PDB file of C-alpha atoms in Angstrom:
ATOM      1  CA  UNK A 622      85.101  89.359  79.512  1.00 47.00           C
ATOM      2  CA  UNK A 623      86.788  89.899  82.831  1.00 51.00           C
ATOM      3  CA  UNK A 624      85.990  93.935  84.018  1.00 64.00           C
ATOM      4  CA  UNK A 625      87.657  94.194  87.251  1.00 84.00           C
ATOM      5  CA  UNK A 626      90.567  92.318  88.274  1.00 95.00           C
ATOM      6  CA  UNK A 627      91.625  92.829  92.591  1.00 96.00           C
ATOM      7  CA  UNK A 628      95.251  93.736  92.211  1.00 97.00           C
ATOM      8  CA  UNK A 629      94.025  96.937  90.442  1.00 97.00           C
ATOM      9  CA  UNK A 630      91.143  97.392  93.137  1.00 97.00           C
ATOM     10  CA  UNK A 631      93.447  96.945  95.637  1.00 98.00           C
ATOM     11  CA  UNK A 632      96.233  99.374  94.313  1.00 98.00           C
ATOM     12  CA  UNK A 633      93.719 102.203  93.663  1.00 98.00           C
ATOM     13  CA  UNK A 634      92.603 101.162  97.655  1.00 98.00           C
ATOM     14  CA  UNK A 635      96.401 101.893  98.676  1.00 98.00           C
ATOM     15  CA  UNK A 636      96.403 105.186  96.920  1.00 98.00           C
ATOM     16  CA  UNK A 637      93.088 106.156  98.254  1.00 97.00           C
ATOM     17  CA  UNK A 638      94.593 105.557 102.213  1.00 97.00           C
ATOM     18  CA  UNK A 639      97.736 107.534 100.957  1.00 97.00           C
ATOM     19  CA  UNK A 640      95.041 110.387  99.834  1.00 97.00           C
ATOM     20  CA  UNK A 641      93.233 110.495 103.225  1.00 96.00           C
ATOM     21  CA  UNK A 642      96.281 110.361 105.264  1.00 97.00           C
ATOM     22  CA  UNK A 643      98.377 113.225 102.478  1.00 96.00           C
ATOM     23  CA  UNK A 644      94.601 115.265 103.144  1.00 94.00           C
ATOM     24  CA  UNK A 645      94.989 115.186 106.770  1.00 95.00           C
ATOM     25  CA  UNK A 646      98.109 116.303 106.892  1.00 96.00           C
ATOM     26  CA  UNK A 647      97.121 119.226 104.234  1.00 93.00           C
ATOM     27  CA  UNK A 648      95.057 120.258 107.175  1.00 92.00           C
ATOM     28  CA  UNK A 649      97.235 120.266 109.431  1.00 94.00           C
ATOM     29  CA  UNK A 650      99.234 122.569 107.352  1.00 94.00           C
ATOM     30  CA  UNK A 651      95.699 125.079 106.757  1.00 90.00           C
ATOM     31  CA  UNK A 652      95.394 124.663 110.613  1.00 93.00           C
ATOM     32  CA  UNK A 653      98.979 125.658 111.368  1.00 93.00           C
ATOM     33  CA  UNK A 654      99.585 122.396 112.808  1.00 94.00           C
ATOM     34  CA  UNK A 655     102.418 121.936 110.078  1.00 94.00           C
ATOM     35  CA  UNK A 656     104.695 123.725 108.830  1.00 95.00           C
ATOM     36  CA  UNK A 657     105.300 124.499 104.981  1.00 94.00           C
ATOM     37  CA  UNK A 658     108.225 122.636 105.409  1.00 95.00           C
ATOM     38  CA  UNK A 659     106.675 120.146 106.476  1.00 95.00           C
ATOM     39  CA  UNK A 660     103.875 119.915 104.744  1.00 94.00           C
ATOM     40  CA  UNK A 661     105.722 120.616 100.870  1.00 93.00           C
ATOM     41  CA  UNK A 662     108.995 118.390 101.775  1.00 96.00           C
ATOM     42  CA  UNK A 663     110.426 115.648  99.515  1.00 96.00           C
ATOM     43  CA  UNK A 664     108.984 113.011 100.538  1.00 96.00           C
ATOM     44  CA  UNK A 665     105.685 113.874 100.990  1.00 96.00           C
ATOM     45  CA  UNK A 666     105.910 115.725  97.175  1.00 95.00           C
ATOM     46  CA  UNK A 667     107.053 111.888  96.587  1.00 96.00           C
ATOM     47  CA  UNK A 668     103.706 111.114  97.841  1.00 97.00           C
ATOM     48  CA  UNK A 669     101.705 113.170  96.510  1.00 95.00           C
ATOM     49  CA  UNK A 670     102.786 112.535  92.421  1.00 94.00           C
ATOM     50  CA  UNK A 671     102.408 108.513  93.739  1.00 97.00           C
ATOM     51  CA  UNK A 672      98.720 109.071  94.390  1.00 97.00           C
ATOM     52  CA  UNK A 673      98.095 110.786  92.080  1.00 96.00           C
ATOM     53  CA  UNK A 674     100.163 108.919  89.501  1.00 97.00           C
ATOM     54  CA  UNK A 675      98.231 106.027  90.639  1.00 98.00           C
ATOM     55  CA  UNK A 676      94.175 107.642  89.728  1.00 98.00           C
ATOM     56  CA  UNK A 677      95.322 108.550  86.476  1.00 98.00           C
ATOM     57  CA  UNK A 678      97.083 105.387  85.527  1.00 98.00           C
ATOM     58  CA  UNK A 679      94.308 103.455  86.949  1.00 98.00           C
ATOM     59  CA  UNK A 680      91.735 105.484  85.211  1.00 98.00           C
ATOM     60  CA  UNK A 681      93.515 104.769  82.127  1.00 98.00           C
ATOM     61  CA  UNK A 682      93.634 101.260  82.591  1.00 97.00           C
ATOM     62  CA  UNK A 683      89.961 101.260  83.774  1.00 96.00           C
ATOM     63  CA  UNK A 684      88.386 103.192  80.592  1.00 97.00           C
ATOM     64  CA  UNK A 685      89.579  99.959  78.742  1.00 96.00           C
ATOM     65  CA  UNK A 686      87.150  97.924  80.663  1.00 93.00           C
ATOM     66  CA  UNK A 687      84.393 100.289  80.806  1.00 92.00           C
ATOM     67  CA  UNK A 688      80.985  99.871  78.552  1.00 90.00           C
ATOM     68  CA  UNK A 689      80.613 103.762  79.286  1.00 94.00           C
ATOM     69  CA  UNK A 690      83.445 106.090  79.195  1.00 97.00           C
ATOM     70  CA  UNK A 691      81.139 109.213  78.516  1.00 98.00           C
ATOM     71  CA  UNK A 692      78.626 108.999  81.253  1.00 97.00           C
ATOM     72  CA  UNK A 693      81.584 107.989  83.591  1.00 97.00           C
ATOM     73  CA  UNK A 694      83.320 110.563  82.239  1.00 98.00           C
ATOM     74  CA  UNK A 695      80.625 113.083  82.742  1.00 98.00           C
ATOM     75  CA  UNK A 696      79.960 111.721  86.320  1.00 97.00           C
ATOM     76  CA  UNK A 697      83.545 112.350  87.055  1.00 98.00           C
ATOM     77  CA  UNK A 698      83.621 115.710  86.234  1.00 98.00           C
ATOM     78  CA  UNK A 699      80.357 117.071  87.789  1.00 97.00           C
ATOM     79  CA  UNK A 700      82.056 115.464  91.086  1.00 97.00           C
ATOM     80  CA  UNK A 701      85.416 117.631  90.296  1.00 97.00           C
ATOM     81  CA  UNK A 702      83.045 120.564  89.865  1.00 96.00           C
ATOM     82  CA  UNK A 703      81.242 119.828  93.197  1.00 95.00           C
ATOM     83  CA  UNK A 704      84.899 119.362  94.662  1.00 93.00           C
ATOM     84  CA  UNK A 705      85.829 122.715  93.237  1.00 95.00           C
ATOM     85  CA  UNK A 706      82.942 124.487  94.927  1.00 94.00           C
ATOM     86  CA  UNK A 707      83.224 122.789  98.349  1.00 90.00           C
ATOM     87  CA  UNK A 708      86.450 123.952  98.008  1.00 90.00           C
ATOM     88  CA  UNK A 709      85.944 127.281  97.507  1.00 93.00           C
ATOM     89  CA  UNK A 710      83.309 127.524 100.406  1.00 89.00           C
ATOM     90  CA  UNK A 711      85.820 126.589 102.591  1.00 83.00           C
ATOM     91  CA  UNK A 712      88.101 129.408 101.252  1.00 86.00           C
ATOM     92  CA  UNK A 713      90.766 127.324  99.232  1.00 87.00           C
ATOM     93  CA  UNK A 714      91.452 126.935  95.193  1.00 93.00           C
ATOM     94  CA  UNK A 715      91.381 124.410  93.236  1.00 95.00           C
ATOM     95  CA  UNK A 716      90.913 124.782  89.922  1.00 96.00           C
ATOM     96  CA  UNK A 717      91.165 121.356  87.370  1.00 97.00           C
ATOM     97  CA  UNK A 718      91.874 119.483  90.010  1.00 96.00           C
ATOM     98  CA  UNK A 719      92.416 116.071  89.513  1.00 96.00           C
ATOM     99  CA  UNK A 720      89.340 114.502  88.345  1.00 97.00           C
ATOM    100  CA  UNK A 721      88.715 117.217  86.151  1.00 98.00           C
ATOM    101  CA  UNK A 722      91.246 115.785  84.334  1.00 98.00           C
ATOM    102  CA  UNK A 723      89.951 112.217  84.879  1.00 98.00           C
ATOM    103  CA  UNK A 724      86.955 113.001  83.483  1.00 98.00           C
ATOM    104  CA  UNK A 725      87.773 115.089  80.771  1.00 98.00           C
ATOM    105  CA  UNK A 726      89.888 111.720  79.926  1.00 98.00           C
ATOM    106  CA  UNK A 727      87.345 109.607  80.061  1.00 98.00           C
ATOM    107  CA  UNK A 728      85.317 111.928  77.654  1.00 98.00           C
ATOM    108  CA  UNK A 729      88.567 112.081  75.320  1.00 98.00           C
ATOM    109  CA  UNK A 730      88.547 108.095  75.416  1.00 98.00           C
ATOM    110  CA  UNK A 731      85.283 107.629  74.472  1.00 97.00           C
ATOM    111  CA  UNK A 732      85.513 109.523  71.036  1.00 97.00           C
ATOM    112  CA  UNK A 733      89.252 108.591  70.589  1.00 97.00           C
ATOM    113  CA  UNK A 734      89.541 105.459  72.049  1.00 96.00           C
ATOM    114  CA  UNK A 735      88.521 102.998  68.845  1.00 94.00           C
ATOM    115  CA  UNK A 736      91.290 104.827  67.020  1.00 95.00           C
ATOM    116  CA  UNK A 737      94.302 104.546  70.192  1.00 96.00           C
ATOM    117  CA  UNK A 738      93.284 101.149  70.886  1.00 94.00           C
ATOM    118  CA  UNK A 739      95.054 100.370  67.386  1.00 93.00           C
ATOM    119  CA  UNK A 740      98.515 101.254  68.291  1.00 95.00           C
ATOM    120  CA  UNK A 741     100.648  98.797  70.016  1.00 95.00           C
ATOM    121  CA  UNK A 742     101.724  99.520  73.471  1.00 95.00           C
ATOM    122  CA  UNK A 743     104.727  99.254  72.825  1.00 95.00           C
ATOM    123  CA  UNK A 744     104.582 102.454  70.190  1.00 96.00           C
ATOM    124  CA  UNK A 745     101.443 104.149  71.710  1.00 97.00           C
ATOM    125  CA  UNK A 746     104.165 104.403  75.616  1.00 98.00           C
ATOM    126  CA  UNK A 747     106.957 105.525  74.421  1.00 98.00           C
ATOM    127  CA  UNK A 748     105.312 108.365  72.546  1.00 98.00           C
ATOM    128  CA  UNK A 749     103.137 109.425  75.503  1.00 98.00           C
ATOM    129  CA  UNK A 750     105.769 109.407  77.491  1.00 98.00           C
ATOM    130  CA  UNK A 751     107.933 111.557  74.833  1.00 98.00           C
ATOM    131  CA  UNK A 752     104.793 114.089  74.610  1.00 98.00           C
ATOM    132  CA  UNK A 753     104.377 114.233  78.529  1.00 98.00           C
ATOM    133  CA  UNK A 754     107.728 115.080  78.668  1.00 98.00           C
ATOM    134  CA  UNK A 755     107.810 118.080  75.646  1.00 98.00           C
ATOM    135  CA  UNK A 756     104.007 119.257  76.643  1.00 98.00           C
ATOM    136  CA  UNK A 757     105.019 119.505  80.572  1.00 97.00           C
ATOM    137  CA  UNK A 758     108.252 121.457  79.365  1.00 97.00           C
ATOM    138  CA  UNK A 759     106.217 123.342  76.999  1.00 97.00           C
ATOM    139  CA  UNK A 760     102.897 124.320  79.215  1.00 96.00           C
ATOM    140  CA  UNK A 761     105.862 125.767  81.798  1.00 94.00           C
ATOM    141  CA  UNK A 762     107.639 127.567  79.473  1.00 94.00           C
ATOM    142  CA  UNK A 763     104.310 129.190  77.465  1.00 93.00           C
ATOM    143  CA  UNK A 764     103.273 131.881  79.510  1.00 86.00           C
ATOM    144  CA  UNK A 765      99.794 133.391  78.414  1.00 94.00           C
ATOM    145  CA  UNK A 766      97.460 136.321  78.859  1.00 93.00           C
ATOM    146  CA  UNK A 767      94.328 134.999  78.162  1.00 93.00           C
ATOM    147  CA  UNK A 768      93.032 133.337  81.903  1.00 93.00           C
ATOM    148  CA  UNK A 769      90.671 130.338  80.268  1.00 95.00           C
ATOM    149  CA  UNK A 770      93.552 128.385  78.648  1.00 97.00           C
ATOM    150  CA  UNK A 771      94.463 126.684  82.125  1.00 97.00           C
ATOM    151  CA  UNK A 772      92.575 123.169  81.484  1.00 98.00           C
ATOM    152  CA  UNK A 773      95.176 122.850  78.976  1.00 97.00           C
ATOM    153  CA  UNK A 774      98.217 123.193  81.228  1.00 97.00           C
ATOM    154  CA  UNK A 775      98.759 127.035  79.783  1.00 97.00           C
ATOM    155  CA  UNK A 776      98.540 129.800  82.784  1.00 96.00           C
ATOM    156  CA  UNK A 777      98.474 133.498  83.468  1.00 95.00           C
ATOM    157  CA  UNK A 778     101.399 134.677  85.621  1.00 92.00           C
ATOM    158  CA  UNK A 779     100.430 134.463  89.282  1.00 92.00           C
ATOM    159  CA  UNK A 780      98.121 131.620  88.136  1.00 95.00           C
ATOM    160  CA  UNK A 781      97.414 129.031  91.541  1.00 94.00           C
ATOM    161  CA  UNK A 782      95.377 126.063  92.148  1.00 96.00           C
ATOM    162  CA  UNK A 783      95.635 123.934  95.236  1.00 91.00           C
ATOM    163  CA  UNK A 784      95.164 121.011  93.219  1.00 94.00           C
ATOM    164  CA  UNK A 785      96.361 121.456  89.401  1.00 96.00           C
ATOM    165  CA  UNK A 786      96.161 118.359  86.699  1.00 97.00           C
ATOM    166  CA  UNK A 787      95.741 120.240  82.982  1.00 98.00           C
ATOM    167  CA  UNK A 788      95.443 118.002  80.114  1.00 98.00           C
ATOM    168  CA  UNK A 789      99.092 118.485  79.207  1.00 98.00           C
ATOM    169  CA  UNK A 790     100.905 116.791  80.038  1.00 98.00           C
ATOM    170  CA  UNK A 791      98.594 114.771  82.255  1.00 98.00           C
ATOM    171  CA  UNK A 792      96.493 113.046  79.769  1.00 98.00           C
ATOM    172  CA  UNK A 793      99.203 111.210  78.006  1.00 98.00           C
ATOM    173  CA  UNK A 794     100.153 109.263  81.473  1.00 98.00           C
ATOM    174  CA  UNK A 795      96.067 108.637  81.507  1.00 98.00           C
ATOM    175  CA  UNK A 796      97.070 107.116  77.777  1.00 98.00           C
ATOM    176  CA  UNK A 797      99.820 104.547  79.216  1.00 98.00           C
ATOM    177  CA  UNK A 798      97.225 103.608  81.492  1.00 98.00           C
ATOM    178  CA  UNK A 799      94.632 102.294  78.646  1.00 98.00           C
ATOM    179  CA  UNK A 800      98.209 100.625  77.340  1.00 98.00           C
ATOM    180  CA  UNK A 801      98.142  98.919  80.943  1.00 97.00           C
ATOM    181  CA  UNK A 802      94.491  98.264  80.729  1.00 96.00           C
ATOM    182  CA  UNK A 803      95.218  96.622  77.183  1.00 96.00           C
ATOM    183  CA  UNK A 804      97.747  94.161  78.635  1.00 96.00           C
ATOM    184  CA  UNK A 805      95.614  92.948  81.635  1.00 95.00           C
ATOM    185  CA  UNK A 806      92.892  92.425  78.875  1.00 94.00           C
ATOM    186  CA  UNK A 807      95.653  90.345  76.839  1.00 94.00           C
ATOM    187  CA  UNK A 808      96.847  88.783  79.984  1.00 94.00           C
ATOM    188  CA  UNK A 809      93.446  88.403  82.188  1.00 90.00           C
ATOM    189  CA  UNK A 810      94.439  85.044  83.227  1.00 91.00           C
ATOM    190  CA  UNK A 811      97.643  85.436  84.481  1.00 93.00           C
ATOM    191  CA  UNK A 812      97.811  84.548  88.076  1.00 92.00           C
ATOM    192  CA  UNK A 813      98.421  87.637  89.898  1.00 92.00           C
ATOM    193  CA  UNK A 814      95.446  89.532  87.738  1.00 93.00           C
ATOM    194  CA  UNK A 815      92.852  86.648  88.799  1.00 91.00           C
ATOM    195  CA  UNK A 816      93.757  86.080  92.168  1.00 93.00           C
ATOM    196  CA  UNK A 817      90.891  87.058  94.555  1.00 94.00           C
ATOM    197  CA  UNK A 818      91.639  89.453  97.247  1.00 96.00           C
ATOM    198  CA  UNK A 819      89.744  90.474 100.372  1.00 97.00           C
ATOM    199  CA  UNK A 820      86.802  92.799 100.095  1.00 96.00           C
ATOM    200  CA  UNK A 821      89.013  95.349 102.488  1.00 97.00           C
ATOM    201  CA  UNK A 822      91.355  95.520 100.308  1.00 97.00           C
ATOM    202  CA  UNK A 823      89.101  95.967  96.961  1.00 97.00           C
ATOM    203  CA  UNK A 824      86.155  97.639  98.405  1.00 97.00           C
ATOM    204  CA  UNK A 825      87.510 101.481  99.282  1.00 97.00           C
ATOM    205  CA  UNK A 826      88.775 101.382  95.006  1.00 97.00           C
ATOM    206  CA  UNK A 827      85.604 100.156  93.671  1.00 96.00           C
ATOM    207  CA  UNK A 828      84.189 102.758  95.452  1.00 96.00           C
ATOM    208  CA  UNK A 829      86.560 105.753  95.103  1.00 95.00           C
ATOM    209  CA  UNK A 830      84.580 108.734  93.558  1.00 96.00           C
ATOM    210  CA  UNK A 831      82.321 108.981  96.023  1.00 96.00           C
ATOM    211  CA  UNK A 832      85.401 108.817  98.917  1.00 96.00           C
ATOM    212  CA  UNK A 833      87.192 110.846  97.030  1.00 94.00           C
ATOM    213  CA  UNK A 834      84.055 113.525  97.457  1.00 93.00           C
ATOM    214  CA  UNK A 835      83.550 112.904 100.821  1.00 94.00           C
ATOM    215  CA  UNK A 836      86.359 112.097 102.931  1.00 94.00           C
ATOM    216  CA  UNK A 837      87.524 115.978 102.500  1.00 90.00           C
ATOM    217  CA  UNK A 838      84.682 117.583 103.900  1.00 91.00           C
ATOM    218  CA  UNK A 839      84.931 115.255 106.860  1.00 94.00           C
ATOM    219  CA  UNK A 840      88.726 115.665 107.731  1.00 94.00           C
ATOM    220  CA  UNK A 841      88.172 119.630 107.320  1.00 90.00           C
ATOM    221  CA  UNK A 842      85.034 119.381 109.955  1.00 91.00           C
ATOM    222  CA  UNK A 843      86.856 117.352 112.258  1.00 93.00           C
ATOM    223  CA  UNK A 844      90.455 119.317 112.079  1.00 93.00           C
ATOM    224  CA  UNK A 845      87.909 122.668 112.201  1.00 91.00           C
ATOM    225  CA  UNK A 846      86.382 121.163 116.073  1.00 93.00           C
ATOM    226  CA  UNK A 847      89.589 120.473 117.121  1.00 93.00           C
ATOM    227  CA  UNK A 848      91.923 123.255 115.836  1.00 90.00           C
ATOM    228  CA  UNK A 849      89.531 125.996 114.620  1.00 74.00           C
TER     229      UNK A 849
END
């Protein structure tokens, strides 16, 4: 069974340049390079949903593929943990930040997956995209006073995280991803899914976690020597 097809490599590659470059900028902004402005304007928000959009989605489609969606998952998240704390040292936020949420997907797949891989796509998308819609309402509109709920989407007043991904309503777009993992397994020799592409455009998204981890550290050093 085909695992990896290149058009998926190769979009997960285009987010991951979109990352580094959005990153940069970010510190810019933490350097006062940027301006808020700047930095949180409409197209860049744009941005910054499509890249995002893109890991989840992907990840989705991916956990389809995968003979081990619990240690992935479980990889995943000890790298969002490790994320968190570099974070932290360097005096920002982030709490269940993105691949918290990609992880804690993956872990949801594995023991859920057999049961979702029943439903046709074309019942399991439109009701994730109903519940994404109702749990991201919800989540904003439920207020609560107990500070632990936030992997779930449901916050304490004042309530911040740099980088911010809860469960709801994120995990339902991670669903329609395993919908478009389902079709490229239905469809895995269609043209466009078996159609070899170069390495530099497949390598950076077979090899995104540990990018994802590092690439951070080393735009903060190197905007810290020249701006600090």
């Amino acid at each position: 069974m085909r695992r990896r097809f290149d058009i998926l490599d190769a979009w997960r590659t285009l987010a991951i340049v979109w990352m580094v470059v959005y990153h940069f900028l970010y510190d810019l902004y933490i350097f006062g390079i940027l301006s808020a402005n700047q930095l949180f304007s409409t197209p860049l928000n744009i941005l910054e949903r499509f890249i995002c959009g893109s890991f989840i989605l992907l990840a989705g489609a991916s956990a389809r593929f995968s003979r081990s969606n619990l240690r992935h998952g479980l990889t995943v998240l000890a790298a969002g943990l490790i994320v968190e704390l570099g974070a932290a040292i360097a005096g920002q936020t982030i709490r269940w930040g993105v691949l918290m949420l990609l992880g804690s997907s993956m872990v949801l797949w594995h023991f859920l997956g057999k049961c979702l891989e029943k439903w046709r796509a074309d019942t399991l998308v439109p009701v994730c995209i109903g519940l994404y819609i109702f749990t991201s309402w919800w989540t904003r509109a439920t207020p609560v006073s107990v500070p632990w709920l936030y992997p779930l989407g449901l916050t304490v007043p004042g309530f911040y995280s740099a980088d911010y991904f809860p469960l709801f309503p994120w995990f339902f777009l991670f669903l329609i991803g395993t919908a478009l993992g389902g079709w490229c397994l239905a469809h895995r020799e269609n043209r466009i899914l078996t159609a070899p592409l170069p390495k530099v455009l497949t390598w950076p998204g077979r090899h995104s976690l540990i990018i994802y981890v590092l690439h951070q550290p080393v735009l903060y050093g190197i905007s810290y020597l020249i701006w600090g």
